[in-house]
mmCIF file of C-alpha atoms in Angstrom:
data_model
loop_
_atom_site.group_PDB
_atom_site.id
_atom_site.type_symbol
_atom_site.label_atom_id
_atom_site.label_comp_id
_atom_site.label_asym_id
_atom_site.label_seq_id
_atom_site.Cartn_x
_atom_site.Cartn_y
_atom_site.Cartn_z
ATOM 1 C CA UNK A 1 -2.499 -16.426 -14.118
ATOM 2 C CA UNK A 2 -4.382 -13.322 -14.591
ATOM 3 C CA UNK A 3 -3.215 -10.529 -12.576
ATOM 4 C CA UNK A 4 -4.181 -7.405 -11.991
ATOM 5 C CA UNK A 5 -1.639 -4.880 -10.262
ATOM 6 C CA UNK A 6 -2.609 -1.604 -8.258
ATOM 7 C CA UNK A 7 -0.600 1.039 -8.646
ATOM 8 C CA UNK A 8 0.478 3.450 -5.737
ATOM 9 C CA UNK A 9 -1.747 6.183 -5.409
ATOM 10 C CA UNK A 10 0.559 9.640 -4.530
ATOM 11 C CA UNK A 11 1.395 9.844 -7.888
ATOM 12 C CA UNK A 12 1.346 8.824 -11.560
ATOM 13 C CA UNK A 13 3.514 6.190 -13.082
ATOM 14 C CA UNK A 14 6.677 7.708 -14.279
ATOM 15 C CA UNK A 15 6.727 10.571 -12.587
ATOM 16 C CA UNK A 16 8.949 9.572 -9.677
ATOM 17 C CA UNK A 17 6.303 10.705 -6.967
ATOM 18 C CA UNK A 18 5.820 7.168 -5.955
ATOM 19 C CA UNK A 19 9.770 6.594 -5.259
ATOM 20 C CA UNK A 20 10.765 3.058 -5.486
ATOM 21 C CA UNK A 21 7.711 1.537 -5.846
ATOM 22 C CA UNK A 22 7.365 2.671 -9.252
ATOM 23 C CA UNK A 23 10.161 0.941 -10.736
ATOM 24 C CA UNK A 24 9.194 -2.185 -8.319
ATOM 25 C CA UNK A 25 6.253 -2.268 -9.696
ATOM 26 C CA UNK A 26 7.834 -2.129 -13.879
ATOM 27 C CA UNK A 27 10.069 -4.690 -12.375
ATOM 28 C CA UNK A 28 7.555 -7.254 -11.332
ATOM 29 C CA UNK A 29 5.054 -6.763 -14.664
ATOM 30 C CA UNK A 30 8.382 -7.681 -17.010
ATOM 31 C CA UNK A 31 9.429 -10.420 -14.690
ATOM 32 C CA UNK A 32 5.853 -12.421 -14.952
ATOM 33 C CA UNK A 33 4.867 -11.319 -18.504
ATOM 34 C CA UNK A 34 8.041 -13.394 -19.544
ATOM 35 C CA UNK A 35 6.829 -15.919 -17.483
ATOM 36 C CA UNK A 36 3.529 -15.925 -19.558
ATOM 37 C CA UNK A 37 1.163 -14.579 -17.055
ATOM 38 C CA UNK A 38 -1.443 -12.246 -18.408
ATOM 39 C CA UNK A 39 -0.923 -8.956 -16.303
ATOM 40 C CA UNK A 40 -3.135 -5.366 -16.411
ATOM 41 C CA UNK A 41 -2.140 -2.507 -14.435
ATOM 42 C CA UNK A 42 -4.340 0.035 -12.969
ATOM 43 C CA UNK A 43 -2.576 3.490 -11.985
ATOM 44 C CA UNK A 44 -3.968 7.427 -11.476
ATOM 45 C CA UNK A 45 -4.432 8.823 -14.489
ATOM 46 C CA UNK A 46 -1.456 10.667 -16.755
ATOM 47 C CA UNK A 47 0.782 7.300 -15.980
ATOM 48 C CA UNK A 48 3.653 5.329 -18.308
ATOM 49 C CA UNK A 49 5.003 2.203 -17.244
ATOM 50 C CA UNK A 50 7.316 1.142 -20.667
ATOM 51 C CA UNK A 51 4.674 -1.167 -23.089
ATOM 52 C CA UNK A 52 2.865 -2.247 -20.661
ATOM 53 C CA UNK A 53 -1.580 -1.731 -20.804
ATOM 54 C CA UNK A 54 -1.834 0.825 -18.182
ATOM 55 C CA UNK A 55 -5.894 1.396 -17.433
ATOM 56 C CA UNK A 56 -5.640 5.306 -16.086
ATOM 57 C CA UNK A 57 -7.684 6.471 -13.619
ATOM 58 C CA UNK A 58 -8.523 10.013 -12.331
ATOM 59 C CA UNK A 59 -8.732 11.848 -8.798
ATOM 60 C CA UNK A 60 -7.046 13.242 -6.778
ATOM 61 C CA UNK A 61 -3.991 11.743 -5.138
ATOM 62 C CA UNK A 62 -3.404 10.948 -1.429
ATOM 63 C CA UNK A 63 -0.947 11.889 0.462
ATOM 64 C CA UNK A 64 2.361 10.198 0.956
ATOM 65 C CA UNK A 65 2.508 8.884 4.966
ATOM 66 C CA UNK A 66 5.882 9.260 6.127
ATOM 67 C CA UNK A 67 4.872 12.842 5.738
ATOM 68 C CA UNK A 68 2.684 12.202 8.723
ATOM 69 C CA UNK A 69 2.907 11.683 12.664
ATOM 70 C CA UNK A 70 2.321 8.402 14.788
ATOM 71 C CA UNK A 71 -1.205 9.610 15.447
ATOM 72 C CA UNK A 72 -2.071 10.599 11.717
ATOM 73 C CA UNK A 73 -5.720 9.836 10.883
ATOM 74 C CA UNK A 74 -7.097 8.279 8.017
ATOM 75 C CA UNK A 75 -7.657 10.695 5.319
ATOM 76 C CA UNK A 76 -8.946 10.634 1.833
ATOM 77 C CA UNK A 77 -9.721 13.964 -0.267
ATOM 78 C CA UNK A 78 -12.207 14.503 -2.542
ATOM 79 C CA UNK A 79 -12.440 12.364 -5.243
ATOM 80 C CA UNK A 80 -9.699 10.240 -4.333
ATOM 81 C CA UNK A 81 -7.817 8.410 -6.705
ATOM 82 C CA UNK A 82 -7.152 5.518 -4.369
ATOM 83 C CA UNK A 83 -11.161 5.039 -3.875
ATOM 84 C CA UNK A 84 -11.372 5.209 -7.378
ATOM 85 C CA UNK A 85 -8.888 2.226 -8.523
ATOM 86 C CA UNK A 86 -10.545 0.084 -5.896
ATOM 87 C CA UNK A 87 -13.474 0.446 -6.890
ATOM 88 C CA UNK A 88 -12.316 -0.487 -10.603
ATOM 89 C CA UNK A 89 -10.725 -3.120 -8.980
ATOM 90 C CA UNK A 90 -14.246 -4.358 -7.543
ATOM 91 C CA UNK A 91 -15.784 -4.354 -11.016
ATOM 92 C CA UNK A 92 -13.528 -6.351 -13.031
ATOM 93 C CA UNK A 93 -12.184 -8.214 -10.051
ATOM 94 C CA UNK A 94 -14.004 -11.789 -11.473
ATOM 95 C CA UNK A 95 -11.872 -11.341 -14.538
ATOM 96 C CA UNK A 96 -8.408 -11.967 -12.576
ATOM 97 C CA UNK A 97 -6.668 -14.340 -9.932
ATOM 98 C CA UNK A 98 -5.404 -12.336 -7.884
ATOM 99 C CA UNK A 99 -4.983 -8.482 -7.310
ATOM 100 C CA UNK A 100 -1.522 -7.252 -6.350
ATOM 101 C CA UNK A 101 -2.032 -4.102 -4.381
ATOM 102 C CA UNK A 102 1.155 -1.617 -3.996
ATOM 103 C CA UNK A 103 -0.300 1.065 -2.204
ATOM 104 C CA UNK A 104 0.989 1.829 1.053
ATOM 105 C CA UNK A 105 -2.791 3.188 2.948
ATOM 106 C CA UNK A 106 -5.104 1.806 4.606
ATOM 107 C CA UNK A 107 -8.431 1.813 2.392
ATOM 108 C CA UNK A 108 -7.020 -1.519 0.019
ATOM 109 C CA UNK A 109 -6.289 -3.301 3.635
ATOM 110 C CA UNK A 110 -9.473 -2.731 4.950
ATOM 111 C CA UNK A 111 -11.119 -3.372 1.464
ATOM 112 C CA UNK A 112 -10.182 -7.292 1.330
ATOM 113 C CA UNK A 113 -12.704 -8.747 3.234
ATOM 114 C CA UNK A 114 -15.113 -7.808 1.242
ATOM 115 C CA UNK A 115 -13.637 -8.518 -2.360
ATOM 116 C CA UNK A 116 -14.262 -12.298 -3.745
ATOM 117 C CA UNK A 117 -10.985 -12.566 -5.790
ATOM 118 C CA UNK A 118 -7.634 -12.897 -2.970
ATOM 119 C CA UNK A 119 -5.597 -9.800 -2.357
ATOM 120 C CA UNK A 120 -2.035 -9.519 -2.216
ATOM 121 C CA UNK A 121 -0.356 -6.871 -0.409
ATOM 122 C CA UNK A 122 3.245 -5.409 -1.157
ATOM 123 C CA UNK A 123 3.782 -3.106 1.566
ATOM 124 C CA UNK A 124 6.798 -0.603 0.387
ATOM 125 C CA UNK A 125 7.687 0.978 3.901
ATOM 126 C CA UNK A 126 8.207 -0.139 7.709
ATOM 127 C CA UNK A 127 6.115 0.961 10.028
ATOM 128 C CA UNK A 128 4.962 5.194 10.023
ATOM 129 C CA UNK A 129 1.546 5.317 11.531
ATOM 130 C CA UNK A 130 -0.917 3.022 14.337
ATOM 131 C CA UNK A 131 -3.497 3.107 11.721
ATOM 132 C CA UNK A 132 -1.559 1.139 9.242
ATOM 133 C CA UNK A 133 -0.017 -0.792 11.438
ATOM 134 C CA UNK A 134 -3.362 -2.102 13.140
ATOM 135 C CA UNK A 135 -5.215 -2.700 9.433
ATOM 136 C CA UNK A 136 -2.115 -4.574 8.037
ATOM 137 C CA UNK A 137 -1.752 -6.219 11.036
ATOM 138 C CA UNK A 138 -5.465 -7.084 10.904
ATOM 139 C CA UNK A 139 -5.048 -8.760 7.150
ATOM 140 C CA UNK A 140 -1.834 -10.664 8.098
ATOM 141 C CA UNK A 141 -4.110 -12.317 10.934
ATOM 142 C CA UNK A 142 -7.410 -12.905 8.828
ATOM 143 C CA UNK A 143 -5.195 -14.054 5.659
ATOM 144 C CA UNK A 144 -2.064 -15.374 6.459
ATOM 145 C CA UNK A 145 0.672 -14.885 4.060
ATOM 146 C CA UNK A 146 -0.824 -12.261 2.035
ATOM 147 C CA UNK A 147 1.193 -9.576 3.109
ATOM 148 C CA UNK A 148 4.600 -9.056 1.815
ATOM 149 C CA UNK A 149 8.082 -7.025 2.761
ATOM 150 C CA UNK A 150 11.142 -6.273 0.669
ATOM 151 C CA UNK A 151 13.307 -6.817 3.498
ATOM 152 C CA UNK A 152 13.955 -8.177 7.165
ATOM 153 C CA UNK A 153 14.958 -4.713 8.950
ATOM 154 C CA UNK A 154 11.362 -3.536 7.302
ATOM 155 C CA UNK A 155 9.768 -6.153 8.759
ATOM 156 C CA UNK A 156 11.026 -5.487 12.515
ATOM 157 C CA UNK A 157 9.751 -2.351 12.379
ATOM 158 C CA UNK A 158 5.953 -4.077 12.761
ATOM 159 C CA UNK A 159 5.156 -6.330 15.871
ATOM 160 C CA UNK A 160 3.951 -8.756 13.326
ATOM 161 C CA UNK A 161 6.862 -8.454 11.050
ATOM 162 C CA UNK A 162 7.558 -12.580 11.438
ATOM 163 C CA UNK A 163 4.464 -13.312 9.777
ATOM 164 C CA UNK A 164 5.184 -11.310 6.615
ATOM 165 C CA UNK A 165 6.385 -12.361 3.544
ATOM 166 C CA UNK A 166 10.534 -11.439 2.902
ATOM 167 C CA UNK A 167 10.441 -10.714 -1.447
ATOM 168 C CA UNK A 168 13.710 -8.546 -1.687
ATOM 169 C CA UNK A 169 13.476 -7.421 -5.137
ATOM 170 C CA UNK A 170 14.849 -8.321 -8.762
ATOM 171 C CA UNK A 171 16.476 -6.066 -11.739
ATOM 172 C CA UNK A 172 17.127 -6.163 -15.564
ATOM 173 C CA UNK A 173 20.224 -5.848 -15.108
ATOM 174 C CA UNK A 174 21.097 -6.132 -19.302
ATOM 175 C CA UNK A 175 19.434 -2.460 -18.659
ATOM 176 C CA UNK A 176 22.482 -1.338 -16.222
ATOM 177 C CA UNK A 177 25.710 -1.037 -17.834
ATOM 178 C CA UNK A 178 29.039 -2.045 -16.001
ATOM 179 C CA UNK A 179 31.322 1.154 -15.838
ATOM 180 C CA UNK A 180 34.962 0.106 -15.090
ATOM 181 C CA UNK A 181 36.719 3.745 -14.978
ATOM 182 C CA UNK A 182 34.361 6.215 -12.719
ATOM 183 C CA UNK A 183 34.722 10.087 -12.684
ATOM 184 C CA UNK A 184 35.320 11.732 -9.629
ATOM 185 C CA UNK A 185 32.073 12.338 -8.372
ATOM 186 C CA UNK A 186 29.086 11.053 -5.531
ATOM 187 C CA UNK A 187 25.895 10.451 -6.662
ATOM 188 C CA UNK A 188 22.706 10.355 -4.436
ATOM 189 C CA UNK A 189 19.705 9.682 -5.687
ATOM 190 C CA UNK A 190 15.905 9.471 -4.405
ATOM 191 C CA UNK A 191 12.889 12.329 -3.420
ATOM 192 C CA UNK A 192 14.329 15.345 -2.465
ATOM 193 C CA UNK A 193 12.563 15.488 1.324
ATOM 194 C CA UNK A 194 13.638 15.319 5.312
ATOM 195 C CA UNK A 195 13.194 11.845 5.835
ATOM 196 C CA UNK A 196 15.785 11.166 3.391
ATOM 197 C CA UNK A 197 18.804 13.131 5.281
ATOM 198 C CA UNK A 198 20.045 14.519 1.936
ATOM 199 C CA UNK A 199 22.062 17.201 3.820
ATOM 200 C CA UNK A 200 24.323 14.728 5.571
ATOM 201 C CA UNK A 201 25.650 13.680 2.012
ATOM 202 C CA UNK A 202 26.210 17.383 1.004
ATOM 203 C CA UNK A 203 27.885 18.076 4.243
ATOM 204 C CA UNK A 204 30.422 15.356 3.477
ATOM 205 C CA UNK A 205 31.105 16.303 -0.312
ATOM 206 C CA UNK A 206 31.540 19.524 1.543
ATOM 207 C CA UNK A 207 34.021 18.139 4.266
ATOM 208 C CA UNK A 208 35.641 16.332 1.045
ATOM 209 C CA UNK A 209 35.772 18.473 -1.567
ATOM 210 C CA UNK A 210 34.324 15.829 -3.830
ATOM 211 C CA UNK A 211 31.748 17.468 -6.252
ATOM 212 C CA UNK A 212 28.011 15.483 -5.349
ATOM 213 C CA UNK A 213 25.470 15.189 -8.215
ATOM 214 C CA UNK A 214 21.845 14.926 -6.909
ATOM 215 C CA UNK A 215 18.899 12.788 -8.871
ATOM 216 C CA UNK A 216 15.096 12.419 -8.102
ATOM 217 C CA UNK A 217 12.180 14.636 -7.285
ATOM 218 C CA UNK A 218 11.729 17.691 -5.719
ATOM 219 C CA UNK A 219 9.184 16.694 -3.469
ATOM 220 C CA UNK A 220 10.336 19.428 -0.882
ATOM 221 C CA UNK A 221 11.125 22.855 -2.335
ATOM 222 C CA UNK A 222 11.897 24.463 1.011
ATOM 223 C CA UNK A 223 13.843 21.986 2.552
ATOM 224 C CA UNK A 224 15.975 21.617 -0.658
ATOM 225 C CA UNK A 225 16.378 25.598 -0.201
ATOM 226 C CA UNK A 226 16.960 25.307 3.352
ATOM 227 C CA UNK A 227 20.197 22.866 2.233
ATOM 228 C CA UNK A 228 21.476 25.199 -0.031
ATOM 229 C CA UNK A 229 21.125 27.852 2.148
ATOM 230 C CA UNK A 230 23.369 25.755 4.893
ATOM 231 C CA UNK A 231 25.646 24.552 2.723
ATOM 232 C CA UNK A 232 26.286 27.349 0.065
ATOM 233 C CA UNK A 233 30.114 26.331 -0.773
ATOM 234 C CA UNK A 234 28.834 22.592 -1.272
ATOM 235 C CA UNK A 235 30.070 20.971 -4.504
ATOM 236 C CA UNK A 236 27.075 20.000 -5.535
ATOM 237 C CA UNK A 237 24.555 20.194 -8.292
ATOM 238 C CA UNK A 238 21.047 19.147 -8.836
ATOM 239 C CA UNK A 239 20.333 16.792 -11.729
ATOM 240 C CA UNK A 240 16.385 16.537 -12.343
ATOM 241 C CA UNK A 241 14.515 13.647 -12.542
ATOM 242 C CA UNK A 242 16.180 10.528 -14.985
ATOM 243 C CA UNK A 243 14.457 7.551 -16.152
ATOM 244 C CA UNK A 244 16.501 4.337 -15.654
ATOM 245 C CA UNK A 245 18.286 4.218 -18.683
ATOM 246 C CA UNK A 246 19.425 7.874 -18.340
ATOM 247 C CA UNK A 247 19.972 7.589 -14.498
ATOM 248 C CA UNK A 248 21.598 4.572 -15.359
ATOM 249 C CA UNK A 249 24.481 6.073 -17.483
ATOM 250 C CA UNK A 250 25.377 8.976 -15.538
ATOM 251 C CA UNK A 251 25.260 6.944 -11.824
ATOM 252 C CA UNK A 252 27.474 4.407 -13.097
ATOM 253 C CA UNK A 253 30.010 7.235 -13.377
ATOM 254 C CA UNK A 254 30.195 8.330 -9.887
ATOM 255 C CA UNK A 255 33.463 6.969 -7.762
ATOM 256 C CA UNK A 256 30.438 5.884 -5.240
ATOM 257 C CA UNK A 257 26.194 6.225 -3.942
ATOM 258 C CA UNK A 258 25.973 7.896 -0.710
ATOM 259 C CA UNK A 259 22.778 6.523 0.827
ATOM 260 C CA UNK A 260 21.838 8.569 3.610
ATOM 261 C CA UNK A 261 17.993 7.559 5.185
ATOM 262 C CA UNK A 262 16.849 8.827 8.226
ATOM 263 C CA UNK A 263 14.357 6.145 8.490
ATOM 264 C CA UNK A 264 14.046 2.678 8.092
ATOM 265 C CA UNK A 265 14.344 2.362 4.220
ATOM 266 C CA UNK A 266 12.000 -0.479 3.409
ATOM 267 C CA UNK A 267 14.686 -1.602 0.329
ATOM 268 C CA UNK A 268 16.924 0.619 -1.473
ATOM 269 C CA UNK A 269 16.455 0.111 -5.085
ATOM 270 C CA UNK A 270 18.851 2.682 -5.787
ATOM 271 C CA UNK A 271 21.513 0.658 -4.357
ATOM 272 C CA UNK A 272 21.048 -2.428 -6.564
ATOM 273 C CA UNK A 273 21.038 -0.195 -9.479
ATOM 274 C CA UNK A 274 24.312 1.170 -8.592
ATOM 275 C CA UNK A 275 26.011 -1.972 -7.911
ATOM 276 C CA UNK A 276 24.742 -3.131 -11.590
ATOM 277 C CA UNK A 277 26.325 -0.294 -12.973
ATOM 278 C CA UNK A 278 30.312 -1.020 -10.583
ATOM 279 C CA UNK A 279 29.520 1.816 -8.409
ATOM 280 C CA UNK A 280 30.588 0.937 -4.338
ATOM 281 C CA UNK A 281 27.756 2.021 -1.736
ATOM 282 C CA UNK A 282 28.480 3.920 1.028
ATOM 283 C CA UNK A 283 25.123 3.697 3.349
ATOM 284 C CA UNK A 284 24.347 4.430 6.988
ATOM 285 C CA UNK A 285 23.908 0.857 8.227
ATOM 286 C CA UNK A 286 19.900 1.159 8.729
ATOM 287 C CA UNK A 287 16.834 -0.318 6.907
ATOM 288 C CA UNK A 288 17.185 -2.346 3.698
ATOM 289 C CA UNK A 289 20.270 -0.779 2.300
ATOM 290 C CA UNK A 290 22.394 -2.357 5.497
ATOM 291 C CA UNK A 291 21.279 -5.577 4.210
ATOM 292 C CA UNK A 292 21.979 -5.091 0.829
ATOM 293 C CA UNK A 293 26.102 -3.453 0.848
ATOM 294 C CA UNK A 294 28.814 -5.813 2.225
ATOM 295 C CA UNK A 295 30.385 -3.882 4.050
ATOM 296 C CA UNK A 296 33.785 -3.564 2.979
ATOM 297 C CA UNK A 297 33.098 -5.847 -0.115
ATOM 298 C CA UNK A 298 30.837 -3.783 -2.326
ATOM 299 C CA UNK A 299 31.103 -0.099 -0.124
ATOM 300 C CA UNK A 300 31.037 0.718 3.382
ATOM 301 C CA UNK A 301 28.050 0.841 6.060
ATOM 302 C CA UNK A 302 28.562 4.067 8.182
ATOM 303 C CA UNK A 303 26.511 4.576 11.741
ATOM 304 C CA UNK A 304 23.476 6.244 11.059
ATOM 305 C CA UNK A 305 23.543 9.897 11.170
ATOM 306 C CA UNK A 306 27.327 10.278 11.334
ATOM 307 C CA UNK A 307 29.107 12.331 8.507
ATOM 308 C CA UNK A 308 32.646 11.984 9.939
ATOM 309 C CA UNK A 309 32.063 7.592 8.862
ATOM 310 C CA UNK A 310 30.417 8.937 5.500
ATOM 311 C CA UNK A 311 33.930 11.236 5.048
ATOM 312 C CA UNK A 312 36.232 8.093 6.275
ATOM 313 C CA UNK A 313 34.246 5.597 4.057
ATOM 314 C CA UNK A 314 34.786 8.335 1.127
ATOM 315 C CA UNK A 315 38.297 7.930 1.964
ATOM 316 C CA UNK A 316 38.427 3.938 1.546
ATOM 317 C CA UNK A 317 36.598 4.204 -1.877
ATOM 318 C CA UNK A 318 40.010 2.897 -3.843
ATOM 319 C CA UNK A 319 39.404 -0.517 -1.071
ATOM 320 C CA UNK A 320 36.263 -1.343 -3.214
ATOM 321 C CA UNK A 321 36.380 -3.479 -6.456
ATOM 322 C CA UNK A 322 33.744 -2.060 -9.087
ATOM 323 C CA UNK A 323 33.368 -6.150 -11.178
ATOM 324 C CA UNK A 324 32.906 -7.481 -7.064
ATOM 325 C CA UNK A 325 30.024 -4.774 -6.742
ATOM 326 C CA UNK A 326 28.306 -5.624 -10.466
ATOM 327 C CA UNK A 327 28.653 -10.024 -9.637
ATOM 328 C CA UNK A 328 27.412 -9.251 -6.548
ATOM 329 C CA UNK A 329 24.083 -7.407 -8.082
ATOM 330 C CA UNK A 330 23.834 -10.761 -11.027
ATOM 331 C CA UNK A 331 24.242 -13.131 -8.018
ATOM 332 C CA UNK A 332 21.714 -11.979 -5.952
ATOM 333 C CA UNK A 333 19.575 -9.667 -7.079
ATOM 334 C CA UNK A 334 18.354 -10.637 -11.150
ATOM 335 C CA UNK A 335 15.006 -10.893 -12.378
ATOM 336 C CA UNK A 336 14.596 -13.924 -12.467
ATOM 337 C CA UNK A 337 15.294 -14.655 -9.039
ATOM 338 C CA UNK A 338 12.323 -12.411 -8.395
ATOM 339 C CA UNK A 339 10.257 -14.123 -10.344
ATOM 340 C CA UNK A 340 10.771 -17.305 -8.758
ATOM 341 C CA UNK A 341 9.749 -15.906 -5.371
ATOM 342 C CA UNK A 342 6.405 -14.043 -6.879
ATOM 343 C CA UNK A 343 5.343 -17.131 -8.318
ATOM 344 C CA UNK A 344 5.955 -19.066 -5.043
ATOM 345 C CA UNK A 345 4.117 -16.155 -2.988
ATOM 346 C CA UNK A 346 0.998 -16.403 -5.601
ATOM 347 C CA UNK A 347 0.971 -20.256 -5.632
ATOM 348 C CA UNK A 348 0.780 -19.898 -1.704
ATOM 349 C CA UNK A 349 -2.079 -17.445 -1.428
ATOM 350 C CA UNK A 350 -4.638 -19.282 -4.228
#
């Protein structure tokens, strides 16, 4: 098939503004060009997703939702970035399939009716605003199984969530080294902002004593200050920004992930990438990371919002077995498992 994939549009490939979806989205490309589909990718401009053609395109980016209320309205600034790929994506659309959209906001939804070629939607989060919810809701109704989750608990968060497609997702995992003999450290990773309770995991290396390295953007400058400020006897230490195969090596050091969401967590990508590398997951048992730890088999789910279960599951670390945590990442979670279900999703909707 020809496809043509549409990027996210708060930020630029490889610059870790678009979270997850990002390496999703790198995922996905390598899985289908080695299954010999023909793929271009469309992305704001200043992105770098590995070899791959990347067609850049300039504006201004949109704003990320879960940064907004129930009652946000729909928004676009000047020049937008998402208005621009679409309309690329209207121009060349007769040269392609399908169109894989991977933007979470509302414009590509309520663009499909009126593009020829079929649209398929990848939605990366649960439910964060009635505006969403109402257009997706309105394309899972027109065209039925065109809209796709990563995981069951993001699908409950919609009143349609049945009729969605479940993907999970898929890994290189030749790219994730096993790491038998970890340091004694946490790792967290993911943007630095409120909705992803960073400050319950430095409250427990706190309570612990166990030193806590920190990866991903700084999306939120005061409310990393605002931690620091809380917590200023914290073992902690802020590590940047890695690309995979840098993130790679130094997470598969740490004795464990803390994963600590305060929302519904449409995935966890993070979480397969640790158990590649032998490193146990301790999560709060919400969103897609609950359904991707076994509890007591490859780290421990805590109750949301509890630190005292994140400092007894810190505690039960030794209980884990790093080789159960890295089989249980090639069993279920590979590449080409992916790719089986993409295919299967594309062969449905043309």
């Amino acid at each position: 098939m020809n496809l043509l994939l549409l990027s996210t549009s708060v930020g630029p490939l490889g610059s870790g503004l678009g979270g997850g979806v990002e390496l999703t989205l790198h995922n996905m490309a390598k899985t289908l060009v080695q299954r010999g589909h023909r793929i271009q990718i469309v992305a704001p401009a200043g992105s770098v997703c590995a070899s791959f053609p990347v067609v850049e395109v300039s504006g201004a980016l949109q704003t990320t939702a879960q940064s907004e209320g129930r009652d946000a309205w729909i928004t676009m600034p000047p020049n937008s970035v998402l208005a621009n790929l679409w309309d690329y994506a209207r121009q060349v659309q007769d040269d392609y399939d399908l169109l894989l959209n991977f933007a979470y906001d509302w414009l590509p939804f309520y663009l499909t009716p009126f593009f020829r070629r079929p649209i398929a939607h990848l939605v990366s989060m649960g439910s964060l605003t009635d505006a969403m919810d109402r257009v997706i809701e309105q394309v899972v109704l027109q065209y039925p199984g065109t809209v796709a989750v990563h995981s069951r608990a993001q699908a409950a968060t919609f009143t349609f969530g049945e009729r969605c497609r479940c993907l999970g997702n898929g890994f290189d995992l030749s790219l994730y080294q096993f790491c038998p003999e970890p340091e004694n450290y946490l790792g967290w990773v993911g943007r630095i902002a409120p909705e992803k309770g960073l400050e319950d995991a430095v409250a427990a290396a706190q309570a612990t004593n166990m030193p806590l390295k920190i990866w991903g953007v700084l999306q939120d400058a005061s409310y990393w200050q605002a931690i620091c400020t809380q917590y200023p006897d914290a073992p902690i230490c802020y590590e940047g920004f890695l690309p995979t195969a840098e993130l790679q090596q130094a997470l598969g050091k740490c004795r464990a992930l803390v994963m600590t969401p305060r929302w519904i967590e449409a995935f966890g990508n993070v979480a397969i990438e640790a158990l590649a590398c032998g490193v146990p997951v301790v999560a709060y048992r919400r969103g897609g990371p609950a359904e991707i730890v076994v509890d007591g088999k490859t780290g421990w789910l805590v109750e949301p919002d509890r630190v005292d279960g994140l400092i007894e599951a810190i505690a039960r670390l030794d209980q884990i077995d790093r080789l159960t945590c890295r089989q249980h990442a090639e069993a279920e979670y590979s590449l080409e498992a992916m790719g089986d279900r993409l295919e299967q999703w594309f062969a449905d909707i043309t």
